[in-house]
mmCIF file of C-alpha atoms in Angstrom:
data_model
loop_
_atom_site.group_PDB
_atom_site.id
_atom_site.type_symbol
_atom_site.label_atom_id
_atom_site.label_comp_id
_atom_site.label_asym_id
_atom_site.label_seq_id
_atom_site.Cartn_x
_atom_site.Cartn_y
_atom_site.Cartn_z
ATOM 1 C CA MET G 871 64.963 185.718 -89.185
ATOM 2 C CA SER G 872 63.085 182.487 -89.900
ATOM 3 C CA LYS G 873 59.326 182.338 -89.591
ATOM 4 C CA THR G 874 59.502 179.770 -86.775
ATOM 5 C CA LEU G 875 61.503 182.149 -84.555
ATOM 6 C CA ARG G 876 59.539 185.326 -85.126
ATOM 7 C CA ASP G 877 57.380 186.750 -82.384
ATOM 8 C CA PRO G 878 53.686 185.736 -82.748
ATOM 9 C CA ALA G 879 52.523 189.326 -82.136
ATOM 10 C CA GLU G 880 54.774 190.573 -84.930
ATOM 11 C CA ARG G 881 53.368 187.951 -87.269
ATOM 12 C CA ALA G 882 49.794 188.911 -86.330
ATOM 13 C CA LEU G 883 50.481 192.528 -87.275
ATOM 14 C CA GLU G 884 51.145 191.396 -90.834
ATOM 15 C CA LEU G 885 47.651 189.890 -91.005
ATOM 16 C CA LEU G 886 45.901 193.210 -90.328
ATOM 17 C CA ARG G 887 44.189 195.283 -92.990
ATOM 18 C CA GLU G 888 45.532 198.488 -91.454
ATOM 19 C CA PRO G 889 48.429 197.829 -89.072
ATOM 20 C CA PRO G 890 48.790 200.626 -86.491
ATOM 21 C CA GLY G 891 51.845 202.824 -86.739
ATOM 22 C CA GLU G 892 52.555 202.403 -83.031
ATOM 23 C CA PRO G 893 51.064 199.078 -81.891
ATOM 24 C CA ASP G 894 49.826 199.044 -78.297
ATOM 25 C CA VAL G 895 50.955 195.773 -76.710
ATOM 26 C CA SER G 896 51.428 197.180 -73.216
ATOM 27 C CA ALA G 897 48.881 194.764 -71.714
ATOM 28 C CA GLY G 898 50.425 191.707 -73.366
ATOM 29 C CA TYR G 899 47.981 191.701 -76.277
ATOM 30 C CA LEU G 900 47.625 193.929 -79.330
ATOM 31 C CA ASP G 901 44.950 196.488 -78.468
ATOM 32 C CA LEU G 902 43.152 197.830 -81.528
ATOM 33 C CA LEU G 903 40.205 199.330 -79.612
ATOM 34 C CA GLY G 904 41.897 201.436 -76.957
ATOM 35 C CA ALA G 905 39.684 203.532 -74.746
ATOM 36 C CA ALA G 906 37.273 204.419 -77.544
ATOM 37 C CA ALA G 907 33.682 204.818 -76.406
ATOM 38 C CA LYS G 908 31.405 201.911 -77.165
ATOM 39 C CA LYS G 909 27.727 201.206 -76.807
ATOM 40 C CA SER G 910 26.379 199.607 -73.654
ATOM 41 C CA PRO G 911 26.684 195.806 -73.779
ATOM 42 C CA SER G 912 23.684 193.522 -73.486
ATOM 43 C CA PRO G 913 23.156 191.672 -70.174
ATOM 44 C CA ALA G 914 24.783 188.565 -71.637
ATOM 45 C CA GLN G 915 27.755 190.546 -72.959
ATOM 46 C CA SER G 916 28.160 192.318 -69.604
ATOM 47 C CA VAL G 917 28.705 188.965 -67.924
ATOM 48 C CA MET G 918 31.444 188.112 -70.409
ATOM 49 C CA GLU G 919 33.184 191.445 -69.757
ATOM 50 C CA SER G 920 33.095 191.171 -65.956
ATOM 51 C CA THR G 921 36.214 190.755 -63.829
ATOM 52 C CA PHE G 922 34.818 187.683 -62.042
ATOM 53 C CA LEU G 923 33.976 185.400 -64.965
ATOM 54 C CA PRO G 924 37.526 185.138 -66.374
ATOM 55 C CA ARG G 925 38.674 183.713 -63.036
ATOM 56 C CA ILE G 926 36.206 180.819 -63.124
ATOM 57 C CA TYR G 927 35.610 180.458 -66.859
ATOM 58 C CA GLU G 928 37.980 177.614 -67.693
ATOM 59 C CA LYS G 929 37.661 175.640 -64.453
ATOM 60 C CA VAL G 930 33.944 176.058 -63.690
ATOM 61 C CA TRP G 931 31.807 178.040 -66.155
ATOM 62 C CA ARG G 932 32.993 176.367 -69.349
ATOM 63 C CA PRO G 933 33.182 172.699 -68.280
ATOM 64 C CA VAL G 934 30.009 172.753 -66.167
ATOM 65 C CA GLY G 935 27.724 175.011 -68.211
ATOM 66 C CA PHE G 936 28.780 173.891 -71.682
ATOM 67 C CA ASN G 937 29.042 170.201 -70.863
ATOM 68 C CA LEU G 938 25.545 170.186 -69.385
ATOM 69 C CA ALA G 939 24.255 171.983 -72.497
ATOM 70 C CA LYS G 940 25.937 169.275 -74.603
ATOM 71 C CA GLY G 941 24.112 166.557 -72.670
ATOM 72 C CA TRP G 942 26.728 165.466 -70.142
ATOM 73 C CA PRO G 943 27.485 162.685 -69.325
ATOM 74 C CA LEU G 944 26.403 161.461 -72.778
ATOM 75 C CA GLY G 945 27.768 164.444 -74.681
ATOM 76 C CA PRO G 946 31.463 165.201 -75.254
ATOM 77 C CA ASP G 947 33.559 166.704 -72.490
ATOM 78 C CA THR G 948 35.852 169.676 -73.035
ATOM 79 C CA ALA G 949 38.839 167.597 -74.146
ATOM 80 C CA GLU G 950 36.730 165.746 -76.723
ATOM 81 C CA GLU G 951 35.292 169.040 -77.923
ATOM 82 C CA HIS G 952 38.778 170.463 -78.459
ATOM 83 C CA ALA G 953 39.932 167.326 -80.284
ATOM 84 C CA MET G 954 36.922 167.556 -82.587
ATOM 85 C CA ALA G 955 37.666 171.229 -83.274
ATOM 86 C CA ARG G 956 41.232 170.433 -84.300
ATOM 87 C CA ASP G 957 40.050 167.558 -86.487
ATOM 88 C CA TRP G 958 37.263 169.486 -88.234
ATOM 89 C CA LEU G 959 39.610 172.415 -88.871
ATOM 90 C CA GLY G 960 42.147 170.157 -90.570
ATOM 91 C CA LEU G 961 44.717 170.530 -87.801
ATOM 92 C CA SER G 962 46.667 167.827 -86.027
ATOM 93 C CA GLN G 963 46.493 166.476 -82.466
ATOM 94 C CA PRO G 964 48.924 167.056 -79.585
ATOM 95 C CA GLY G 965 51.985 164.851 -79.765
ATOM 96 C CA TYR G 966 51.807 164.178 -83.491
ATOM 97 C CA ALA G 967 55.150 164.690 -85.181
ATOM 98 C CA ALA G 968 53.723 166.275 -88.321
ATOM 99 C CA ARG G 969 51.674 169.315 -87.361
ATOM 100 C CA PRO G 970 50.653 171.823 -90.061
ATOM 101 C CA PRO G 971 52.056 175.372 -90.029
ATOM 102 C CA ALA G 972 48.483 176.660 -90.180
ATOM 103 C CA THR G 973 47.383 180.209 -89.425
ATOM 104 C CA VAL G 974 44.234 180.056 -87.281
ATOM 105 C CA LEU G 975 41.836 182.679 -85.907
ATOM 106 C CA ASP G 976 39.804 182.082 -82.743
ATOM 107 C CA VAL G 977 36.966 184.636 -82.781
ATOM 108 C CA ALA G 978 35.679 185.858 -79.398
ATOM 109 C CA CYS G 979 38.364 183.802 -77.688
ATOM 110 C CA GLY G 980 37.547 184.804 -74.098
ATOM 111 C CA PRO G 981 40.326 183.632 -71.746
ATOM 112 C CA GLY G 982 41.987 181.670 -74.535
ATOM 113 C CA ASN G 983 41.054 178.115 -73.587
ATOM 114 C CA VAL G 984 40.058 177.152 -77.147
ATOM 115 C CA THR G 985 42.885 179.266 -78.588
ATOM 116 C CA ARG G 986 45.488 177.258 -76.690
ATOM 117 C CA ALA G 987 43.770 173.972 -77.572
ATOM 118 C CA LEU G 988 43.964 174.857 -81.280
ATOM 119 C CA ALA G 989 47.627 175.826 -80.900
ATOM 120 C CA ALA G 990 48.322 172.255 -79.795
ATOM 121 C CA GLY G 991 47.340 171.199 -83.329
ATOM 122 C CA VAL G 992 49.697 173.469 -85.278
ATOM 123 C CA GLY G 993 53.439 173.222 -85.696
ATOM 124 C CA PRO G 994 55.997 175.740 -84.419
ATOM 125 C CA ALA G 995 55.704 177.639 -87.700
ATOM 126 C CA GLY G 996 51.946 177.919 -87.209
ATOM 127 C CA LEU G 997 50.092 180.749 -85.513
ATOM 128 C CA VAL G 998 46.829 180.956 -83.588
ATOM 129 C CA VAL G 999 45.364 184.413 -83.030
ATOM 130 C CA GLY G 1000 42.755 184.841 -80.312
ATOM 131 C CA LEU G 1001 40.536 187.901 -80.766
ATOM 132 C CA ASP G 1002 38.179 189.365 -78.183
ATOM 133 C CA ALA G 1003 36.848 192.772 -77.135
ATOM 134 C CA SER G 1004 37.009 192.124 -73.389
ATOM 135 C CA GLU G 1005 40.076 193.439 -71.602
ATOM 136 C CA THR G 1006 39.468 191.210 -68.580
ATOM 137 C CA MET G 1007 39.195 188.075 -70.699
ATOM 138 C CA LEU G 1008 42.343 188.879 -72.669
ATOM 139 C CA THR G 1009 44.302 189.670 -69.527
ATOM 140 C CA ARG G 1010 43.500 186.190 -68.277
ATOM 141 C CA ALA G 1011 44.297 184.672 -71.677
ATOM 142 C CA VAL G 1012 47.755 186.238 -71.698
ATOM 143 C CA ALA G 1013 48.447 185.099 -68.129
ATOM 144 C CA ASP G 1014 47.475 181.506 -68.909
ATOM 145 C CA THR G 1015 49.433 181.193 -72.164
ATOM 146 C CA ALA G 1016 52.930 179.756 -71.904
ATOM 147 C CA PRO G 1017 55.819 181.738 -73.400
ATOM 148 C CA GLY G 1018 56.937 180.186 -76.640
ATOM 149 C CA ASP G 1019 53.495 178.945 -77.666
ATOM 150 C CA PRO G 1020 52.523 179.942 -81.236
ATOM 151 C CA VAL G 1021 49.722 182.094 -79.819
ATOM 152 C CA THR G 1022 48.983 185.800 -79.688
ATOM 153 C CA TYR G 1023 45.949 187.843 -78.707
ATOM 154 C CA VAL G 1024 44.252 190.845 -80.269
ATOM 155 C CA ARG G 1025 41.653 193.133 -78.722
ATOM 156 C CA GLY G 1026 39.309 193.928 -81.577
ATOM 157 C CA ASP G 1027 35.782 193.844 -82.940
ATOM 158 C CA ALA G 1028 34.574 190.296 -83.603
ATOM 159 C CA VAL G 1029 31.857 191.522 -85.972
ATOM 160 C CA ASP G 1030 34.143 193.846 -87.956
ATOM 161 C CA LEU G 1031 37.297 191.740 -88.026
ATOM 162 C CA PRO G 1032 40.458 193.826 -88.511
ATOM 163 C CA PHE G 1033 42.267 191.244 -90.642
ATOM 164 C CA ARG G 1034 42.857 191.232 -94.377
ATOM 165 C CA ASP G 1035 40.968 189.002 -96.783
ATOM 166 C CA GLY G 1036 42.051 185.368 -96.903
ATOM 167 C CA ALA G 1037 44.512 185.735 -94.046
ATOM 168 C CA PHE G 1038 43.655 182.480 -92.246
ATOM 169 C CA ASP G 1039 43.673 178.774 -93.007
ATOM 170 C CA ALA G 1040 41.059 178.091 -90.328
ATOM 171 C CA VAL G 1041 38.621 180.076 -88.178
ATOM 172 C CA SER G 1042 36.817 178.992 -85.017
ATOM 173 C CA CYS G 1043 34.068 180.685 -83.036
ATOM 174 C CA PHE G 1044 33.196 178.714 -79.916
ATOM 175 C CA GLY G 1045 30.446 179.878 -77.592
ATOM 176 C CA ALA G 1046 30.004 183.418 -78.896
ATOM 177 C CA LEU G 1047 27.876 183.652 -82.052
ATOM 178 C CA TYR G 1048 24.710 183.749 -79.962
ATOM 179 C CA LEU G 1049 25.964 186.879 -78.155
ATOM 180 C CA PHE G 1050 26.536 188.988 -81.279
ATOM 181 C CA ASP G 1051 24.016 191.694 -82.090
ATOM 182 C CA ASP G 1052 24.404 190.774 -85.770
ATOM 183 C CA PRO G 1053 25.596 187.164 -86.026
ATOM 184 C CA TRP G 1054 25.250 187.005 -89.810
ATOM 185 C CA THR G 1055 27.482 190.016 -90.361
ATOM 186 C CA ALA G 1056 29.961 188.357 -88.015
ATOM 187 C CA LEU G 1057 29.760 185.203 -90.130
ATOM 188 C CA ASP G 1058 30.390 187.282 -93.260
ATOM 189 C CA GLY G 1059 33.567 188.590 -91.626
ATOM 190 C CA MET G 1060 34.785 185.113 -90.711
ATOM 191 C CA THR G 1061 34.196 184.036 -94.292
ATOM 192 C CA ARG G 1062 36.062 187.046 -95.648
ATOM 193 C CA VAL G 1063 39.235 186.348 -93.664
ATOM 194 C CA LEU G 1064 39.291 182.648 -94.636
ATOM 195 C CA ARG G 1065 41.368 181.595 -97.618
ATOM 196 C CA PRO G 1066 39.598 179.521 -100.301
ATOM 197 C CA GLY G 1067 39.528 175.951 -99.056
ATOM 198 C CA GLY G 1068 39.929 177.055 -95.448
ATOM 199 C CA HIS G 1069 37.849 175.550 -92.658
ATOM 200 C CA LEU G 1070 35.348 177.180 -90.307
ATOM 201 C CA ILE G 1071 33.914 175.680 -87.112
ATOM 202 C CA ILE G 1072 31.249 177.178 -84.846
ATOM 203 C CA LEU G 1073 29.971 176.024 -81.469
ATOM 204 C CA THR G 1074 26.766 177.836 -80.674
ATOM 205 C CA SER G 1075 23.362 177.620 -79.047
ATOM 206 C CA ARG G 1076 20.606 175.270 -80.156
ATOM 207 C CA ARG G 1077 16.869 175.720 -79.839
ATOM 208 C CA PRO G 1078 15.661 172.121 -79.501
ATOM 209 C CA LEU G 1079 11.971 172.865 -80.059
ATOM 210 C CA PRO G 1080 10.290 175.072 -82.649
ATOM 211 C CA THR G 1081 9.821 178.555 -81.227
ATOM 212 C CA PRO G 1082 7.729 181.347 -82.737
ATOM 213 C CA ARG G 1083 9.981 183.915 -84.374
ATOM 214 C CA LEU G 1084 8.522 186.627 -82.128
ATOM 215 C CA GLY G 1085 9.467 184.667 -79.004
ATOM 216 C CA ALA G 1086 13.036 184.181 -80.182
ATOM 217 C CA GLU G 1087 13.328 187.872 -81.035
ATOM 218 C CA LEU G 1088 11.994 188.928 -77.632
ATOM 219 C CA LEU G 1089 14.583 186.706 -75.942
ATOM 220 C CA ARG G 1090 17.348 188.281 -77.995
ATOM 221 C CA ARG G 1091 16.204 191.822 -77.275
ATOM 222 C CA ALA G 1092 15.803 191.213 -73.538
ATOM 223 C CA THR G 1093 19.041 189.344 -72.902
ATOM 224 C CA GLY G 1094 21.270 189.681 -75.955
ATOM 225 C CA PHE G 1095 21.171 185.890 -76.352
ATOM 226 C CA THR G 1096 20.105 184.204 -79.601
ATOM 227 C CA ALA G 1097 18.913 180.592 -79.584
ATOM 228 C CA PHE G 1098 19.499 179.208 -83.088
ATOM 229 C CA GLY G 1099 17.319 176.595 -84.726
ATOM 230 C CA ASP G 1100 18.759 173.424 -86.208
ATOM 231 C CA ARG G 1101 18.905 174.765 -89.756
ATOM 232 C CA GLU G 1102 19.701 178.442 -89.283
ATOM 233 C CA VAL G 1103 23.482 178.248 -89.088
ATOM 234 C CA THR G 1104 23.915 175.381 -91.555
ATOM 235 C CA ARG G 1105 21.763 177.272 -94.059
ATOM 236 C CA ALA G 1106 23.804 180.427 -93.450
ATOM 237 C CA LEU G 1107 26.974 178.523 -94.331
ATOM 238 C CA THR G 1108 25.576 176.977 -97.502
ATOM 239 C CA ASP G 1109 24.169 180.364 -98.547
ATOM 240 C CA ARG G 1110 27.722 181.730 -98.305
ATOM 241 C CA GLY G 1111 29.108 178.997 -100.516
ATOM 242 C CA TYR G 1112 30.532 176.645 -97.904
ATOM 243 C CA THR G 1113 30.866 173.014 -98.897
ATOM 244 C CA ALA G 1114 31.178 169.792 -96.866
ATOM 245 C CA VAL G 1115 28.947 171.376 -94.216
ATOM 246 C CA ARG G 1116 28.425 169.130 -91.221
ATOM 247 C CA GLN G 1117 26.629 169.473 -87.936
ATOM 248 C CA ARG G 1118 26.581 167.763 -84.580
ATOM 249 C CA ARG G 1119 23.575 168.497 -82.383
ATOM 250 C CA TYR G 1120 23.342 168.336 -78.610
ATOM 251 C CA PRO G 1121 20.399 169.161 -76.309
ATOM 252 C CA LEU G 1122 21.118 172.912 -76.102
ATOM 253 C CA MET G 1123 24.186 173.380 -78.302
ATOM 254 C CA GLN G 1124 25.362 172.512 -81.790
ATOM 255 C CA VAL G 1125 28.631 172.357 -83.693
ATOM 256 C CA ILE G 1126 28.678 173.318 -87.365
ATOM 257 C CA ALA G 1127 31.634 173.264 -89.732
ATOM 258 C CA GLY G 1128 32.309 173.766 -93.411
ATOM 259 C CA ARG G 1129 34.927 174.494 -96.061
ATOM 260 C CA CYS G 1130 35.139 177.919 -97.643
ATOM 261 C CA SER G 1131 34.726 177.873 -101.408
#
């Protein structure tokens, strides 16, 4: 069977380091976590795993909260943000005849809004995999994704990515790095699964004013939220060998991208 006709979930299985013998796709996504016990989430993570947030995320939470943090009405709206993500990842735009058959990972995809936007920039032979740990978010993502789209979802650990080395042409992480207990280990994982020359893009928090390290650490410990300074993430990329690193800063958010060496 040709690659363009194969099921996206089947293709995602081939990207795993250790594919399960009996894949669990009963909920519409590939579940690699199951009912295994996990540690208690931080307050910020608990919000993301609630049953209420997925219902309002794409229509209210994301456009209102994120656009204000990006300086609306002067900052980019959601559509402009998605177009920039496709451009910086080396993808195409909706409606273009020549769209690359890229394999893309959307880390901490939530209800799949960015995942689907990235899928609009790949051809029918491409694949976009949305990964998240939240069952409620993934349930919404599956419901909102049209059959036939080159998209599939995986329930897995965003810090310990289950994919093999160099499996993806592009990786995105929009609105999640600041929620990870260990963002730099998460960044190491994103780098590992990128092929040489692949593109990474991150939308994350921005601390507009210098803050004492102790204050930033207390905020993280109390809420699970990390506010990154202007140079923290760009320096982390260059330290990991990324080239062509670029950054766009907004009042309370920032976008950083680079090419994996």
